[in-house]
Structures are given as structure tokens and as C-alpha cells.
mmCIF file of C-alpha atoms in Angstrom:
data_model
loop_
_atom_site.group_PDB
_atom_site.id
_atom_site.type_symbol
_atom_site.label_atom_id
_atom_site.label_comp_id
_atom_site.label_asym_id
_atom_site.label_seq_id
_atom_site.Cartn_x
_atom_site.Cartn_y
_atom_site.Cartn_z
ATOM 1 C CA MET A 1 68.444 149.802 85.811
ATOM 2 C CA THR A 2 68.106 149.786 89.061
ATOM 3 C CA THR A 3 67.195 152.263 91.517
ATOM 4 C CA LEU A 4 68.058 152.386 94.782
ATOM 5 C CA GLY A 5 65.900 153.975 97.638
ATOM 6 C CA LEU A 6 67.317 155.326 100.995
ATOM 7 C CA ILE A 7 65.633 155.848 103.693
ATOM 8 C CA GLY A 8 67.668 157.912 105.971
ATOM 9 C CA SER A 9 70.477 160.110 103.809
ATOM 10 C CA GLY A 10 73.680 160.032 106.889
ATOM 11 C CA ASN A 11 76.885 158.719 107.273
ATOM 12 C CA ILE A 12 75.809 155.121 106.508
ATOM 13 C CA GLY A 13 72.824 156.172 103.949
ATOM 14 C CA GLY A 14 74.289 158.383 102.039
ATOM 15 C CA THR A 15 77.421 156.914 101.684
ATOM 16 C CA VAL A 16 75.371 153.568 100.771
ATOM 17 C CA ALA A 17 74.310 155.981 97.626
ATOM 18 C CA ARG A 18 77.801 157.249 96.784
ATOM 19 C CA LEU A 19 78.547 153.690 96.395
ATOM 20 C CA ALA A 20 75.460 153.100 94.422
ATOM 21 C CA ILE A 21 75.971 156.062 92.152
ATOM 22 C CA ALA A 22 79.708 155.340 91.534
ATOM 23 C CA ALA A 23 78.204 151.448 90.525
ATOM 24 C CA GLY A 24 75.989 152.954 87.828
ATOM 25 C CA LEU A 25 72.213 152.704 90.053
ATOM 26 C CA ASP A 26 70.041 155.263 90.560
ATOM 27 C CA VAL A 27 68.860 156.859 93.659
ATOM 28 C CA VAL A 28 66.392 158.454 95.277
ATOM 29 C CA VAL A 29 67.531 160.070 98.562
ATOM 30 C CA SER A 30 65.487 160.752 101.610
ATOM 31 C CA ASN A 31 65.380 162.281 105.289
ATOM 32 C CA SER A 32 62.763 162.937 107.464
ATOM 33 C CA ARG A 33 63.330 166.915 107.165
ATOM 34 C CA GLY A 34 62.180 166.420 103.799
ATOM 35 C CA PRO A 35 63.929 166.874 100.033
ATOM 36 C CA GLU A 36 64.344 170.462 100.217
ATOM 37 C CA THR A 37 67.333 169.830 102.756
ATOM 38 C CA LEU A 38 68.725 167.142 100.925
ATOM 39 C CA VAL A 39 70.121 169.787 97.567
ATOM 40 C CA GLY A 40 73.590 169.378 98.264
ATOM 41 C CA LEU A 41 74.018 165.462 98.659
ATOM 42 C CA VAL A 42 71.948 165.430 95.501
ATOM 43 C CA GLN A 43 74.152 168.186 93.799
ATOM 44 C CA GLU A 44 77.422 165.891 94.729
ATOM 45 C CA LEU A 45 75.653 162.510 93.598
ATOM 46 C CA GLY A 46 75.182 163.893 90.068
ATOM 47 C CA ASP A 47 72.411 163.409 87.388
ATOM 48 C CA ARG A 48 71.464 159.414 88.576
ATOM 49 C CA ALA A 49 69.994 161.008 92.025
ATOM 50 C CA ARG A 50 67.411 162.821 93.216
ATOM 51 C CA ALA A 51 65.698 163.922 96.626
ATOM 52 C CA GLY A 52 62.297 163.142 97.638
ATOM 53 C CA THR A 53 60.077 162.016 100.183
ATOM 54 C CA THR A 54 60.452 158.793 102.386
ATOM 55 C CA GLU A 55 57.305 157.712 100.898
ATOM 56 C CA GLU A 56 58.654 158.538 97.427
ATOM 57 C CA ALA A 57 61.593 156.708 97.789
ATOM 58 C CA ALA A 58 59.929 153.635 99.319
ATOM 59 C CA GLU A 59 57.503 153.471 95.973
ATOM 60 C CA ASP A 60 59.820 154.391 93.320
ATOM 61 C CA GLY A 61 63.511 152.018 95.015
ATOM 62 C CA ASP A 62 63.556 148.693 93.325
ATOM 63 C CA ILE A 63 65.684 148.277 96.308
ATOM 64 C CA VAL A 64 65.104 150.013 99.310
ATOM 65 C CA VAL A 65 68.157 150.887 102.182
ATOM 66 C CA VAL A 66 66.415 152.290 105.958
ATOM 67 C CA SER A 67 69.221 154.087 107.485
ATOM 68 C CA ILE A 68 67.563 155.670 110.490
ATOM 69 C CA PRO A 69 67.691 155.759 114.018
ATOM 70 C CA LEU A 70 66.281 152.482 115.548
ATOM 71 C CA LYS A 71 63.573 154.112 117.375
ATOM 72 C CA ALA A 72 61.831 155.291 114.527
ATOM 73 C CA TYR A 73 61.797 152.254 112.698
ATOM 74 C CA GLN A 74 57.832 152.054 113.124
ATOM 75 C CA ASP A 75 57.620 155.758 111.055
ATOM 76 C CA VAL A 76 58.540 154.070 107.810
ATOM 77 C CA PRO A 77 55.741 153.635 105.408
ATOM 78 C CA VAL A 78 54.505 149.594 105.298
ATOM 79 C CA THR A 79 52.399 149.685 101.817
ATOM 80 C CA PRO A 80 54.760 150.878 99.447
ATOM 81 C CA LEU A 81 57.644 148.175 100.676
ATOM 82 C CA ALA A 82 55.287 145.534 100.540
ATOM 83 C CA GLY A 83 57.259 142.655 98.441
ATOM 84 C CA LYS A 84 60.531 144.732 98.478
ATOM 85 C CA LEU A 85 64.162 143.896 99.044
ATOM 86 C CA VAL A 86 64.904 146.134 102.585
ATOM 87 C CA LEU A 87 67.981 146.276 103.688
ATOM 88 C CA GLU A 88 68.077 147.870 107.072
ATOM 89 C CA THR A 89 70.984 149.100 108.732
ATOM 90 C CA LEU A 90 69.353 149.819 112.258
ATOM 91 C CA ASN A 91 71.364 149.651 115.450
ATOM 92 C CA TYR A 92 69.987 149.276 119.131
ATOM 93 C CA TYR A 93 72.090 152.315 121.138
ATOM 94 C CA PRO A 94 69.546 152.415 124.717
ATOM 95 C CA GLN A 95 71.004 155.771 125.304
ATOM 96 C CA ARG A 96 69.784 157.410 122.101
ATOM 97 C CA ASP A 97 66.442 154.675 121.468
ATOM 98 C CA GLY A 98 65.412 154.635 125.178
ATOM 99 C CA ASN A 99 65.346 151.227 126.403
ATOM 100 C CA VAL A 100 63.373 148.361 124.631
ATOM 101 C CA PRO A 101 62.718 145.368 127.711
ATOM 102 C CA GLU A 102 62.691 143.010 124.163
ATOM 103 C CA LEU A 103 66.309 143.952 122.883
ATOM 104 C CA ASP A 104 67.586 144.153 126.594
ATOM 105 C CA SER A 105 66.270 140.855 127.364
ATOM 106 C CA GLY A 106 67.444 139.009 124.412
ATOM 107 C CA GLU A 107 64.065 137.915 123.217
ATOM 108 C CA THR A 108 64.097 139.561 119.360
ATOM 109 C CA THR A 109 66.644 141.182 118.107
ATOM 110 C CA SER A 110 66.186 144.960 116.751
ATOM 111 C CA SER A 111 66.139 143.375 112.724
ATOM 112 C CA GLU A 112 63.083 141.483 113.806
ATOM 113 C CA LEU A 113 61.386 144.308 115.187
ATOM 114 C CA VAL A 114 62.345 146.105 111.945
ATOM 115 C CA GLN A 115 60.616 142.886 109.778
ATOM 116 C CA ARG A 116 57.789 142.804 111.711
ATOM 117 C CA HIS A 117 56.735 146.455 111.451
ATOM 118 C CA LEU A 118 57.651 146.170 107.685
ATOM 119 C CA ALA A 119 55.433 142.273 107.613
ATOM 120 C CA GLY A 120 54.823 142.418 103.975
ATOM 121 C CA ALA A 121 58.477 143.185 102.658
ATOM 122 C CA GLN A 122 61.911 140.556 102.728
ATOM 123 C CA VAL A 123 64.268 142.785 105.150
ATOM 124 C CA VAL A 124 67.671 141.758 105.342
ATOM 125 C CA LYS A 125 70.099 143.556 107.476
ATOM 126 C CA ALA A 126 73.492 144.957 106.585
ATOM 127 C CA PHE A 127 75.913 147.779 106.557
ATOM 128 C CA ASN A 128 75.222 148.266 110.352
ATOM 129 C CA ASN A 129 78.694 146.996 111.122
ATOM 130 C CA ILE A 130 81.043 149.499 109.968
ATOM 131 C CA TYR A 131 82.537 152.855 110.227
ATOM 132 C CA TRP A 132 80.583 154.901 107.272
ATOM 133 C CA GLY A 133 84.489 155.793 105.849
ATOM 134 C CA HIS A 134 85.440 152.221 106.180
ATOM 135 C CA LEU A 135 82.430 151.642 103.769
ATOM 136 C CA LEU A 136 83.615 154.380 101.200
ATOM 137 C CA ASN A 137 87.138 153.765 101.389
ATOM 138 C CA TYR A 138 87.455 149.984 101.455
ATOM 139 C CA ALA A 139 84.843 149.355 98.771
ATOM 140 C CA ARG A 140 86.877 147.238 95.494
ATOM 141 C CA PRO A 141 85.716 145.934 92.536
ATOM 142 C CA SER A 142 84.423 142.010 91.832
ATOM 143 C CA GLY A 143 87.753 139.792 91.881
ATOM 144 C CA ALA A 144 90.133 142.087 93.130
ATOM 145 C CA GLU A 145 92.371 140.494 96.050
ATOM 146 C CA ASP A 146 91.784 143.588 98.680
ATOM 147 C CA ARG A 147 88.254 142.844 98.498
ATOM 148 C CA SER A 148 86.437 143.411 102.394
ATOM 149 C CA ALA A 149 83.144 141.574 103.119
ATOM 150 C CA LEU A 150 80.332 142.542 104.967
ATOM 151 C CA PRO A 151 77.908 140.461 107.136
ATOM 152 C CA ILE A 152 74.215 139.962 106.238
ATOM 153 C CA ALA A 153 71.476 138.231 107.894
ATOM 154 C CA GLY A 154 67.877 137.674 106.699
ATOM 155 C CA ASP A 155 65.124 135.204 106.977
ATOM 156 C CA ASP A 156 64.815 134.513 103.128
ATOM 157 C CA ALA A 157 67.141 132.635 101.131
ATOM 158 C CA GLU A 158 66.554 134.589 97.859
ATOM 159 C CA ALA A 159 66.539 138.226 99.288
ATOM 160 C CA LYS A 160 69.817 137.210 100.772
ATOM 161 C CA ALA A 161 70.966 136.077 97.194
ATOM 162 C CA ARG A 162 69.574 139.744 95.779
ATOM 163 C CA ALA A 163 71.363 141.490 98.694
ATOM 164 C CA THR A 164 74.741 139.683 97.823
ATOM 165 C CA GLU A 165 73.877 140.488 94.560
ATOM 166 C CA LEU A 166 74.230 144.172 95.353
ATOM 167 C CA LEU A 167 76.690 144.083 97.769
ATOM 168 C CA ASP A 168 79.083 143.019 94.939
ATOM 169 C CA ARG A 169 78.067 145.823 92.744
ATOM 170 C CA LEU A 170 78.589 148.676 95.655
ATOM 171 C CA GLY A 171 82.074 146.935 95.966
ATOM 172 C CA TRP A 172 81.458 144.172 98.583
ATOM 173 C CA ASP A 173 81.346 140.450 99.175
ATOM 174 C CA ALA A 174 78.845 139.420 101.590
ATOM 175 C CA VAL A 175 78.609 136.850 104.671
ATOM 176 C CA ASP A 176 75.818 135.234 105.556
ATOM 177 C CA ALA A 177 75.220 135.499 109.585
ATOM 178 C CA GLY A 178 71.795 133.370 109.624
ATOM 179 C CA THR A 179 68.976 134.810 110.085
ATOM 180 C CA LEU A 180 67.612 137.980 111.533
ATOM 181 C CA ALA A 181 67.102 136.143 114.967
ATOM 182 C CA ASP A 182 71.383 135.568 114.400
ATOM 183 C CA SER A 183 71.442 139.087 113.640
ATOM 184 C CA TRP A 184 72.963 140.293 116.911
ATOM 185 C CA ARG A 185 76.555 138.243 116.497
ATOM 186 C CA PHE A 186 77.471 141.267 113.960
ATOM 187 C CA GLN A 187 75.413 144.556 116.481
ATOM 188 C CA PRO A 188 77.148 146.907 118.820
ATOM 189 C CA GLY A 189 79.418 145.494 121.364
ATOM 190 C CA THR A 190 80.215 142.025 119.140
ATOM 191 C CA PRO A 191 83.487 141.487 118.095
ATOM 192 C CA ALA A 192 82.507 141.552 114.181
ATOM 193 C CA TYR A 193 81.368 145.152 115.266
ATOM 194 C CA ALA A 194 83.021 147.871 113.937
ATOM 195 C CA ALA A 195 86.814 146.474 115.052
ATOM 196 C CA PRO A 196 87.670 143.695 111.928
ATOM 197 C CA TYR A 197 87.970 147.305 109.373
ATOM 198 C CA MET A 198 89.589 149.293 111.574
ATOM 199 C CA ALA A 199 93.654 149.553 111.422
ATOM 200 C CA ASP A 200 93.847 149.777 115.057
ATOM 201 C CA PRO A 201 91.181 148.501 116.992
ATOM 202 C CA LYS A 202 93.226 148.781 120.500
ATOM 203 C CA VAL A 203 91.837 152.752 120.374
ATOM 204 C CA GLY A 204 88.508 151.891 120.792
ATOM 205 C CA PHE A 205 85.597 153.566 118.895
ATOM 206 C CA GLU A 206 86.234 156.967 119.834
ATOM 207 C CA GLY A 207 89.438 156.394 116.954
ATOM 208 C CA LEU A 208 86.952 155.526 114.160
ATOM 209 C CA ALA A 209 87.078 158.798 112.899
ATOM 210 C CA THR A 210 91.044 158.904 112.512
ATOM 211 C CA ASP A 211 91.446 155.478 111.817
ATOM 212 C CA PRO A 212 92.962 154.657 108.506
ATOM 213 C CA GLY A 213 90.570 151.439 108.128
ATOM 214 C CA THR A 214 92.159 147.624 106.655
ATOM 215 C CA THR A 215 90.850 145.453 104.826
ATOM 216 C CA ALA A 216 88.442 142.674 106.212
ATOM 217 C CA PRO A 217 88.123 139.732 103.655
ATOM 218 C CA ALA A 218 85.715 137.244 104.493
ATOM 219 C CA ALA A 219 88.014 134.483 106.309
ATOM 220 C CA LYS A 220 87.963 137.489 109.349
ATOM 221 C CA VAL A 221 84.853 138.634 109.296
ATOM 222 C CA ARG A 222 83.511 134.889 109.905
ATOM 223 C CA ALA A 223 86.034 134.805 112.863
ATOM 224 C CA ALA A 224 84.449 137.493 114.451
ATOM 225 C CA LEU A 225 80.557 136.168 113.778
ATOM 226 C CA ALA A 226 81.816 133.094 115.635
ATOM 227 C CA ALA A 227 83.302 134.242 118.136
ATOM 228 C CA ALA A 228 80.259 136.682 119.426
ATOM 229 C CA THR A 229 78.473 135.559 122.869
ATOM 230 C CA ARG A 230 75.509 136.548 124.551
#
């Protein structure tokens, strides 16, 4: 049985945990405040879930999802993640994270920073371009006609294949957007960020919480990725 480790259990991390439990996976959830703050989430998730420290989530997860503010990426434990598939959801918001010159210049991407920090892991970017409510509500079984897709990016082909298998189990198709250097194509401010899953993209991101969402099949996501410019 695959165990999914969650480093960060906020909106996206908590949603991925819920999808994982629904898919029959075990989960270890963690956050920066300690396991005792996750009692409610674990009770909601049920017997397949337990809370731990970030180190325990990293050590016990067969696959680990990192969903924390980008400014904290260097706090992610390195040694226990060596050799593991790590899906990271981190987005760069300068107003929250502070300015990072090499990101501002386009010299690198946030995903490349994470991979540089987790040098022994196989990092794949995923789950970062969708509102958590849409991620939860639009998961569908494999083969469903109304299934939606999420973009992924990574430097390791085998890691992306494993990430695709995990997304499939969680209810989503995957669209390969390229390498970590290409991950800017679905980061904030691009056509593939949030809008493909919104029923009314014209309301803007302020309306995400009340937008009911819509399906975004692979072709729609590919078109949004292709429309991205720097």
C-alpha cells in the first residue's frame, strides 16, 4: 500500500490528502506547527491518516507532496527525501515570499530552486495551478467522459510517469508541460493558472472562492500552456 507524505496541510495539501484517502492510500500529514494542530484533519480523514512531523512525513511517505509557501522551501528536510518522488505545489508570490532576483529575472523557476535544494530527490511540479475547491470537486474516475487534467513538469521521465500514475489514481489526467525550466508555463499570471478550471474566468482570482468551477480536459490545458508568454 502506497503511503503519501504531506509536508504542508493547508488548502492544497489537505485536499490532496482527501483525494488520496478516497483513492485508498495511506497518508501522513504534517505542517510547520506540529502534529497536535492536525488532530481535526486526521479525524476527518479517518483510519488511513495520521499526523507527524515534517521529517516523519518525508521519511514515511513513498511519495511526498510539498505544499508550503515558497519562502520556506529550504526548511524541507533533504536527507529523508533522497531517492524519492517529490511533487511540489509551490508558487512564487513576491508580496508574500519577498523578491527573489533570479525568479524576477526569469533566470530560473521556483521548481528549479526546489530541485536544487532537494538534490537527491526527483522533483515534479503539480497541483499548483488550480484552486483547491476545484481540485476536490472535479476529480473523476479514470475513463470518465468529464475528466479534467492538470499540468506537470519535471526533469526525470520516470518520475513524471509515476506522478501521472498518482494523478490518475487521485482522479485527474496529466499533461506533460516539459522540464522544470518549462514550469513557468503554468505558474501565476499565465493562461494555465486557475482560469481553465473556472466557470467564469472573467471574475478574476477574487472570485475563485465562489466560482463553481468547470471541466478542463487535456486539450484545454495544452492550449493554455501553449498560450503562455514571458
